[in-house]
């Protein structure tokens, strides 16, 4: 049983239904202050469907994850009225994977990222300056991965919840709870 398969299927169906950023999800973290924080992200998947995402080391989520590796992401599929919520523990994406992820990104985005990635979250003094810096970037600079491109993957997943509001009288709510090793999953249907 692989509880991630359904997630990648639902993303494909949402994309086919016309949603361009169906792989977008909201990441929730909690830092030292105990205050929950959420933000949207683009999510990628490995060959068995384990989610991962990329970010910048200067962002608040990185500070949170450095203190508390427990996190949750929720995909909200508004076209198909479905959601998937995943809870687990994050680990850094290994460097080899990061390099291939970086090179798979659109070169135009990579060039912009070279300008903004290491400044993410700081006060944006002048967009004009950013445009100027982008113009001055040497050709091919985007082919080398910057230190500002980092990411996390769910190394342990404790719970995956699928919720679907169909045309019937009752929504469907299915929950997988795991032992954290991704091998043994308990499947249960839950009252919606
Ligand atoms: C469509 C969209 C995609 C985004 N993708 C990412 C992403 O993949 N990684 C990321 O760190 N931030 C992404 N962001 C920005 C985050 O939502 C957030 O504003 C930023 O990471 C700072 O969050 P933090 O201060 O809570 O860490 C995206 C925002 C939008 C609207």
PDB file of C-alpha atoms and ligand atoms in Angstrom:
ATOM      1  CA  UNK A   1       0.000   0.000   0.000  1.00  0.00           C
ATOM      2  CA  UNK A   2       1.406   3.393  -1.014  1.00  0.00           C
ATOM      3  CA  UNK A   3      -0.768   6.220   0.360  1.00  0.00           C
ATOM      4  CA  UNK A   4       1.107   8.835  -1.704  1.00  0.00           C
ATOM      5  CA  UNK A   5      -0.132   7.453  -5.042  1.00  0.00           C
ATOM      6  CA  UNK A   6      -3.575   8.939  -4.590  1.00  0.00           C
ATOM      7  CA  UNK A   7      -2.064  12.384  -3.970  1.00  0.00           C
ATOM      8  CA  UNK A   8      -0.150  12.456  -7.255  1.00  0.00           C
ATOM      9  CA  UNK A   9      -3.307  11.235  -9.037  1.00  0.00           C
ATOM     10  CA  UNK A  10      -5.406  13.988  -7.491  1.00  0.00           C
ATOM     11  CA  UNK A  11      -2.809  16.618  -8.482  1.00  0.00           C
ATOM     12  CA  UNK A  12      -2.915  15.360 -12.090  1.00  0.00           C
ATOM     13  CA  UNK A  13      -6.711  15.446 -12.102  1.00  0.00           C
ATOM     14  CA  UNK A  14      -6.754  18.982 -10.671  1.00  0.00           C
ATOM     15  CA  UNK A  15      -4.259  20.102 -13.334  1.00  0.00           C
ATOM     16  CA  UNK A  16      -6.340  18.477 -16.081  1.00  0.00           C
ATOM     17  CA  UNK A  17      -9.348  20.364 -14.683  1.00  0.00           C
ATOM     18  CA  UNK A  18      -7.517  23.616 -15.519  1.00  0.00           C
ATOM     19  CA  UNK A  19      -5.606  24.526 -12.340  1.00  0.00           C
ATOM     20  CA  UNK A  20      -2.055  25.477 -13.425  1.00  0.00           C
ATOM     21  CA  UNK A  21      -0.385  25.291 -10.001  1.00  0.00           C
ATOM     22  CA  UNK A  22      -2.060  22.119  -8.727  1.00  0.00           C
ATOM     23  CA  UNK A  23       1.199  21.108  -6.987  1.00  0.00           C
ATOM     24  CA  UNK A  24       0.877  24.144  -4.689  1.00  0.00           C
ATOM     25  CA  UNK A  25       0.346  23.397  -1.006  1.00  0.00           C
ATOM     26  CA  UNK A  26       0.331  25.260   2.286  1.00  0.00           C
ATOM     27  CA  UNK A  27       3.163  24.404   4.659  1.00  0.00           C
ATOM     28  CA  UNK A  28       2.616  24.767   8.395  1.00  0.00           C
ATOM     29  CA  UNK A  29       5.529  25.039  10.827  1.00  0.00           C
ATOM     30  CA  UNK A  30       5.961  25.975  14.461  1.00  0.00           C
ATOM     31  CA  UNK A  31       9.082  27.619  15.785  1.00  0.00           C
ATOM     32  CA  UNK A  32      10.473  28.416  19.220  1.00  0.00           C
ATOM     33  CA  UNK A  33       7.654  30.859  19.960  1.00  0.00           C
ATOM     34  CA  UNK A  34       4.995  28.127  19.587  1.00  0.00           C
ATOM     35  CA  UNK A  35       3.122  30.264  17.083  1.00  0.00           C
ATOM     36  CA  UNK A  36       2.000  28.347  13.955  1.00  0.00           C
ATOM     37  CA  UNK A  37       2.995  29.829  10.615  1.00  0.00           C
ATOM     38  CA  UNK A  38       1.716  28.874   7.181  1.00  0.00           C
ATOM     39  CA  UNK A  39       2.697  29.764   3.626  1.00  0.00           C
ATOM     40  CA  UNK A  40       2.207  28.478   0.096  1.00  0.00           C
ATOM     41  CA  UNK A  41       4.835  26.378  -1.676  1.00  0.00           C
ATOM     42  CA  UNK A  42       5.423  24.420  -4.851  1.00  0.00           C
ATOM     43  CA  UNK A  43       5.778  20.713  -4.015  1.00  0.00           C
ATOM     44  CA  UNK A  44       7.746  18.055  -5.891  1.00  0.00           C
ATOM     45  CA  UNK A  45       7.652  14.283  -5.457  1.00  0.00           C
ATOM     46  CA  UNK A  46      10.179  11.465  -5.614  1.00  0.00           C
ATOM     47  CA  UNK A  47       9.537   8.184  -7.444  1.00  0.00           C
ATOM     48  CA  UNK A  48       7.437   6.790  -4.580  1.00  0.00           C
ATOM     49  CA  UNK A  49       5.519  10.024  -4.119  1.00  0.00           C
ATOM     50  CA  UNK A  50       7.266  11.457  -1.049  1.00  0.00           C
ATOM     51  CA  UNK A  51       6.848  15.267  -1.072  1.00  0.00           C
ATOM     52  CA  UNK A  52       9.683  17.775  -0.991  1.00  0.00           C
ATOM     53  CA  UNK A  53       9.978  21.524  -1.475  1.00  0.00           C
ATOM     54  CA  UNK A  54      12.618  24.163  -2.022  1.00  0.00           C
ATOM     55  CA  UNK A  55      13.205  27.409  -0.252  1.00  0.00           C
ATOM     56  CA  UNK A  56      15.727  30.017   0.758  1.00  0.00           C
ATOM     57  CA  UNK A  57      17.863  29.792   3.926  1.00  0.00           C
ATOM     58  CA  UNK A  58      16.858  33.309   5.000  1.00  0.00           C
ATOM     59  CA  UNK A  59      13.137  32.546   5.135  1.00  0.00           C
ATOM     60  CA  UNK A  60      11.244  32.218   8.420  1.00  0.00           C
ATOM     61  CA  UNK A  61      10.265  28.621   7.721  1.00  0.00           C
ATOM     62  CA  UNK A  62      13.939  27.620   7.776  1.00  0.00           C
ATOM     63  CA  UNK A  63      14.345  29.101  11.251  1.00  0.00           C
ATOM     64  CA  UNK A  64      11.219  27.222  12.379  1.00  0.00           C
ATOM     65  CA  UNK A  65      12.330  23.906  10.853  1.00  0.00           C
ATOM     66  CA  UNK A  66      15.791  24.337  12.410  1.00  0.00           C
ATOM     67  CA  UNK A  67      14.099  24.322  15.817  1.00  0.00           C
ATOM     68  CA  UNK A  68      11.213  21.937  15.177  1.00  0.00           C
ATOM     69  CA  UNK A  69      11.286  19.479  12.276  1.00  0.00           C
ATOM     70  CA  UNK A  70       7.626  18.520  12.627  1.00  0.00           C
ATOM     71  CA  UNK A  71       5.597  20.066   9.831  1.00  0.00           C
ATOM     72  CA  UNK A  72       2.386  19.695   7.908  1.00  0.00           C
ATOM     73  CA  UNK A  73       1.357  20.474   4.340  1.00  0.00           C
ATOM     74  CA  UNK A  74      -2.115  20.741   2.899  1.00  0.00           C
ATOM     75  CA  UNK A  75      -3.067  20.622  -0.760  1.00  0.00           C
ATOM     76  CA  UNK A  76      -6.373  22.415  -1.308  1.00  0.00           C
ATOM     77  CA  UNK A  77      -7.869  21.269  -4.602  1.00  0.00           C
ATOM     78  CA  UNK A  78     -10.563  23.856  -5.133  1.00  0.00           C
ATOM     79  CA  UNK A  79     -11.693  22.662  -8.552  1.00  0.00           C
ATOM     80  CA  UNK A  80     -12.312  19.079  -7.446  1.00  0.00           C
ATOM     81  CA  UNK A  81     -13.262  19.985  -3.834  1.00  0.00           C
ATOM     82  CA  UNK A  82     -10.642  17.717  -2.374  1.00  0.00           C
ATOM     83  CA  UNK A  83      -7.819  18.151   0.086  1.00  0.00           C
ATOM     84  CA  UNK A  84      -4.819  16.162   1.215  1.00  0.00           C
ATOM     85  CA  UNK A  85      -3.027  16.899   4.495  1.00  0.00           C
ATOM     86  CA  UNK A  86       0.310  15.359   5.402  1.00  0.00           C
ATOM     87  CA  UNK A  87       1.987  15.437   8.812  1.00  0.00           C
ATOM     88  CA  UNK A  88       5.521  14.341   9.481  1.00  0.00           C
ATOM     89  CA  UNK A  89       9.153  15.192   9.983  1.00  0.00           C
ATOM     90  CA  UNK A  90      11.335  17.125   7.556  1.00  0.00           C
ATOM     91  CA  UNK A  91      14.948  16.479   6.592  1.00  0.00           C
ATOM     92  CA  UNK A  92      17.204  18.444   4.276  1.00  0.00           C
ATOM     93  CA  UNK A  93      17.196  17.359   0.636  1.00  0.00           C
ATOM     94  CA  UNK A  94      20.555  15.721  -0.196  1.00  0.00           C
ATOM     95  CA  UNK A  95      22.867  17.852  -2.351  1.00  0.00           C
ATOM     96  CA  UNK A  96      22.740  15.569  -5.414  1.00  0.00           C
ATOM     97  CA  UNK A  97      18.956  15.795  -5.505  1.00  0.00           C
ATOM     98  CA  UNK A  98      19.126  19.571  -5.002  1.00  0.00           C
ATOM     99  CA  UNK A  99      21.398  19.949  -8.023  1.00  0.00           C
ATOM    100  CA  UNK A 100      19.047  18.023 -10.301  1.00  0.00           C
ATOM    101  CA  UNK A 101      16.057  19.931  -8.900  1.00  0.00           C
ATOM    102  CA  UNK A 102      17.846  23.237  -9.571  1.00  0.00           C
ATOM    103  CA  UNK A 103      18.722  22.300 -13.148  1.00  0.00           C
ATOM    104  CA  UNK A 104      15.129  21.153 -13.802  1.00  0.00           C
ATOM    105  CA  UNK A 105      13.798  24.646 -13.031  1.00  0.00           C
ATOM    106  CA  UNK A 106      13.045  27.112 -15.805  1.00  0.00           C
ATOM    107  CA  UNK A 107      16.324  28.991 -16.625  1.00  0.00           C
ATOM    108  CA  UNK A 108      14.536  32.378 -16.420  1.00  0.00           C
ATOM    109  CA  UNK A 109      13.348  31.578 -12.887  1.00  0.00           C
ATOM    110  CA  UNK A 110      16.839  30.365 -11.949  1.00  0.00           C
ATOM    111  CA  UNK A 111      18.356  33.705 -13.071  1.00  0.00           C
ATOM    112  CA  UNK A 112      15.829  35.669 -10.983  1.00  0.00           C
ATOM    113  CA  UNK A 113      16.455  33.365  -8.040  1.00  0.00           C
ATOM    114  CA  UNK A 114      20.182  34.188  -8.196  1.00  0.00           C
ATOM    115  CA  UNK A 115      19.176  37.786  -7.479  1.00  0.00           C
ATOM    116  CA  UNK A 116      16.438  37.338  -4.874  1.00  0.00           C
ATOM    117  CA  UNK A 117      17.084  33.916  -3.277  1.00  0.00           C
ATOM    118  CA  UNK A 118      19.752  34.928  -0.771  1.00  0.00           C
ATOM    119  CA  UNK A 119      17.795  38.094   0.138  1.00  0.00           C
ATOM    120  CA  UNK A 120      14.419  36.416   0.628  1.00  0.00           C
ATOM    121  CA  UNK A 121      12.470  37.945   3.524  1.00  0.00           C
ATOM    122  CA  UNK A 122      14.672  41.056   3.775  1.00  0.00           C
ATOM    123  CA  UNK A 123      13.300  44.516   3.158  1.00  0.00           C
ATOM    124  CA  UNK A 124      12.984  45.074  -0.637  1.00  0.00           C
ATOM    125  CA  UNK A 125      14.517  48.516  -1.074  1.00  0.00           C
ATOM    126  CA  UNK A 126      14.304  48.813  -4.821  1.00  0.00           C
ATOM    127  CA  UNK A 127      12.922  46.567  -7.568  1.00  0.00           C
ATOM    128  CA  UNK A 128      14.768  48.722 -10.084  1.00  0.00           C
ATOM    129  CA  UNK A 129      18.049  47.642  -8.537  1.00  0.00           C
ATOM    130  CA  UNK A 130      16.947  44.005  -8.836  1.00  0.00           C
ATOM    131  CA  UNK A 131      16.220  44.487 -12.555  1.00  0.00           C
ATOM    132  CA  UNK A 132      19.659  46.082 -12.959  1.00  0.00           C
ATOM    133  CA  UNK A 133      21.367  43.208 -11.141  1.00  0.00           C
ATOM    134  CA  UNK A 134      19.498  40.733 -13.367  1.00  0.00           C
ATOM    135  CA  UNK A 135      20.754  42.510 -16.497  1.00  0.00           C
ATOM    136  CA  UNK A 136      24.325  42.387 -15.220  1.00  0.00           C
ATOM    137  CA  UNK A 137      24.195  38.650 -14.464  1.00  0.00           C
ATOM    138  CA  UNK A 138      26.708  36.845 -16.716  1.00  0.00           C
ATOM    139  CA  UNK A 139      25.269  34.419 -19.297  1.00  0.00           C
ATOM    140  CA  UNK A 140      25.115  30.859 -17.953  1.00  0.00           C
ATOM    141  CA  UNK A 141      25.279  31.954 -14.292  1.00  0.00           C
ATOM    142  CA  UNK A 142      22.059  30.002 -13.719  1.00  0.00           C
ATOM    143  CA  UNK A 143      23.832  26.713 -14.474  1.00  0.00           C
ATOM    144  CA  UNK A 144      25.509  26.665 -11.085  1.00  0.00           C
ATOM    145  CA  UNK A 145      23.394  25.941  -8.028  1.00  0.00           C
ATOM    146  CA  UNK A 146      23.558  28.781  -5.474  1.00  0.00           C
ATOM    147  CA  UNK A 147      23.954  28.221  -1.717  1.00  0.00           C
ATOM    148  CA  UNK A 148      20.631  30.015  -1.328  1.00  0.00           C
ATOM    149  CA  UNK A 149      18.756  27.093  -2.919  1.00  0.00           C
ATOM    150  CA  UNK A 150      17.925  24.575  -0.239  1.00  0.00           C
ATOM    151  CA  UNK A 151      15.016  22.249   0.426  1.00  0.00           C
ATOM    152  CA  UNK A 152      13.351  19.706   2.663  1.00  0.00           C
ATOM    153  CA  UNK A 153      11.694  16.365   2.191  1.00  0.00           C
ATOM    154  CA  UNK A 154       9.367  14.434   4.473  1.00  0.00           C
ATOM    155  CA  UNK A 155      11.704  11.805   5.891  1.00  0.00           C
ATOM    156  CA  UNK A 156       8.952  10.450   8.159  1.00  0.00           C
ATOM    157  CA  UNK A 157       5.241  10.721   7.567  1.00  0.00           C
ATOM    158  CA  UNK A 158       2.904   9.944  10.451  1.00  0.00           C
ATOM    159  CA  UNK A 159      -0.471  10.790   8.889  1.00  0.00           C
ATOM    160  CA  UNK A 160      -2.004  11.423   5.470  1.00  0.00           C
ATOM    161  CA  UNK A 161      -5.632  12.491   5.247  1.00  0.00           C
ATOM    162  CA  UNK A 162      -7.666  12.525   2.034  1.00  0.00           C
ATOM    163  CA  UNK A 163     -10.932  14.471   2.073  1.00  0.00           C
ATOM    164  CA  UNK A 164     -13.272  14.611  -0.862  1.00  0.00           C
ATOM    165  CA  UNK A 165     -16.564  16.468  -1.159  1.00  0.00           C
ATOM    166  CA  UNK A 166     -18.363  14.553  -3.882  1.00  0.00           C
ATOM    167  CA  UNK A 167     -21.891  14.795  -5.219  1.00  0.00           C
ATOM    168  CA  UNK A 168     -23.330  12.494  -2.542  1.00  0.00           C
ATOM    169  CA  UNK A 169     -24.825  13.463   0.766  1.00  0.00           C
ATOM    170  CA  UNK A 170     -21.617  12.864   2.682  1.00  0.00           C
ATOM    171  CA  UNK A 171     -18.011  13.711   2.008  1.00  0.00           C
ATOM    172  CA  UNK A 172     -15.373  10.970   2.119  1.00  0.00           C
ATOM    173  CA  UNK A 173     -12.558  11.127   4.642  1.00  0.00           C
ATOM    174  CA  UNK A 174      -9.798   8.548   4.516  1.00  0.00           C
ATOM    175  CA  UNK A 175      -6.804   8.575   6.850  1.00  0.00           C
ATOM    176  CA  UNK A 176      -3.533   6.666   6.639  1.00  0.00           C
ATOM    177  CA  UNK A 177      -1.494   6.518   9.804  1.00  0.00           C
ATOM    178  CA  UNK A 178       2.019   5.213   9.556  1.00  0.00           C
ATOM    179  CA  UNK A 179       4.804   3.905  11.713  1.00  0.00           C
ATOM    180  CA  UNK A 180       7.014   6.668  10.282  1.00  0.00           C
ATOM    181  CA  UNK A 181       9.179   4.294   8.243  1.00  0.00           C
ATOM    182  CA  UNK A 182       6.801   4.365   5.298  1.00  0.00           C
ATOM    183  CA  UNK A 183       6.348   0.589   5.420  1.00  0.00           C
ATOM    184  CA  UNK A 184       3.306  -0.126   7.580  1.00  0.00           C
ATOM    185  CA  UNK A 185       0.205   1.946   7.098  1.00  0.00           C
ATOM    186  CA  UNK A 186      -3.110   1.734   8.894  1.00  0.00           C
ATOM    187  CA  UNK A 187      -6.007   2.717   6.653  1.00  0.00           C
ATOM    188  CA  UNK A 188      -9.246   4.013   8.131  1.00  0.00           C
ATOM    189  CA  UNK A 189     -12.369   5.702   6.881  1.00  0.00           C
ATOM    190  CA  UNK A 190     -13.430   8.534   9.116  1.00  0.00           C
ATOM    191  CA  UNK A 191     -16.800  10.221   9.495  1.00  0.00           C
ATOM    192  CA  UNK A 192     -16.491  13.382   7.393  1.00  0.00           C
TER     193      UNK A 192
HETATM  194  C1  LIG B   1       2.392  30.440  -6.179  1.00  0.00           C
HETATM  195  C2  LIG B   1       3.430  30.564  -5.093  1.00  0.00           C
HETATM  196  C3  LIG B   1       4.456  29.653  -5.037  1.00  0.00           C
HETATM  197  C4  LIG B   1       5.433  29.750  -4.045  1.00  0.00           C
HETATM  198  N1  LIG B   1       6.411  28.801  -4.000  1.00  0.00           N
HETATM  199  C5  LIG B   1       7.334  28.875  -3.002  1.00  0.00           C
HETATM  200  C6  LIG B   1       8.300  27.847  -2.879  1.00  0.00           C
HETATM  201  O1  LIG B   1       8.319  26.858  -3.634  1.00  0.00           O
HETATM  202  N2  LIG B   1       9.214  27.974  -1.875  1.00  0.00           N
HETATM  203  C7  LIG B   1       9.199  29.043  -0.998  1.00  0.00           C
HETATM  204  O2  LIG B   1      10.047  29.093  -0.108  1.00  0.00           O
HETATM  205  N3  LIG B   1       8.287  30.010  -1.083  1.00  0.00           N
HETATM  206  C8  LIG B   1       7.338  29.947  -2.061  1.00  0.00           C
HETATM  207  N4  LIG B   1       6.388  30.922  -2.152  1.00  0.00           N
HETATM  208  C9  LIG B   1       6.448  32.066  -1.195  1.00  0.00           C
HETATM  209  C10 LIG B   1       5.892  31.634   0.169  1.00  0.00           C
HETATM  210  O3  LIG B   1       4.481  31.527   0.116  1.00  0.00           O
HETATM  211  C11 LIG B   1       6.291  32.602   1.302  1.00  0.00           C
HETATM  212  O4  LIG B   1       5.776  33.870   1.092  1.00  0.00           O
HETATM  213  C12 LIG B   1       7.798  32.689   1.465  1.00  0.00           C
HETATM  214  O5  LIG B   1       8.425  31.435   1.325  1.00  0.00           O
HETATM  215  C13 LIG B   1       8.170  33.264   2.844  1.00  0.00           C
HETATM  216  O6  LIG B   1       7.587  32.452   3.860  1.00  0.00           O
HETATM  217  P1  LIG B   1       8.143  32.394   5.372  1.00  0.00           P
HETATM  218  O7  LIG B   1       8.576  33.780   5.698  1.00  0.00           O
HETATM  219  O8  LIG B   1       6.974  31.975   6.191  1.00  0.00           O
HETATM  220  O9  LIG B   1       9.252  31.416   5.411  1.00  0.00           O
HETATM  221  C14 LIG B   1       5.376  30.817  -3.101  1.00  0.00           C
HETATM  222  C15 LIG B   1       4.310  31.709  -3.138  1.00  0.00           C
HETATM  223  C16 LIG B   1       3.348  31.585  -4.121  1.00  0.00           C
HETATM  224  C17 LIG B   1       2.191  32.563  -4.120  1.00  0.00           C
END
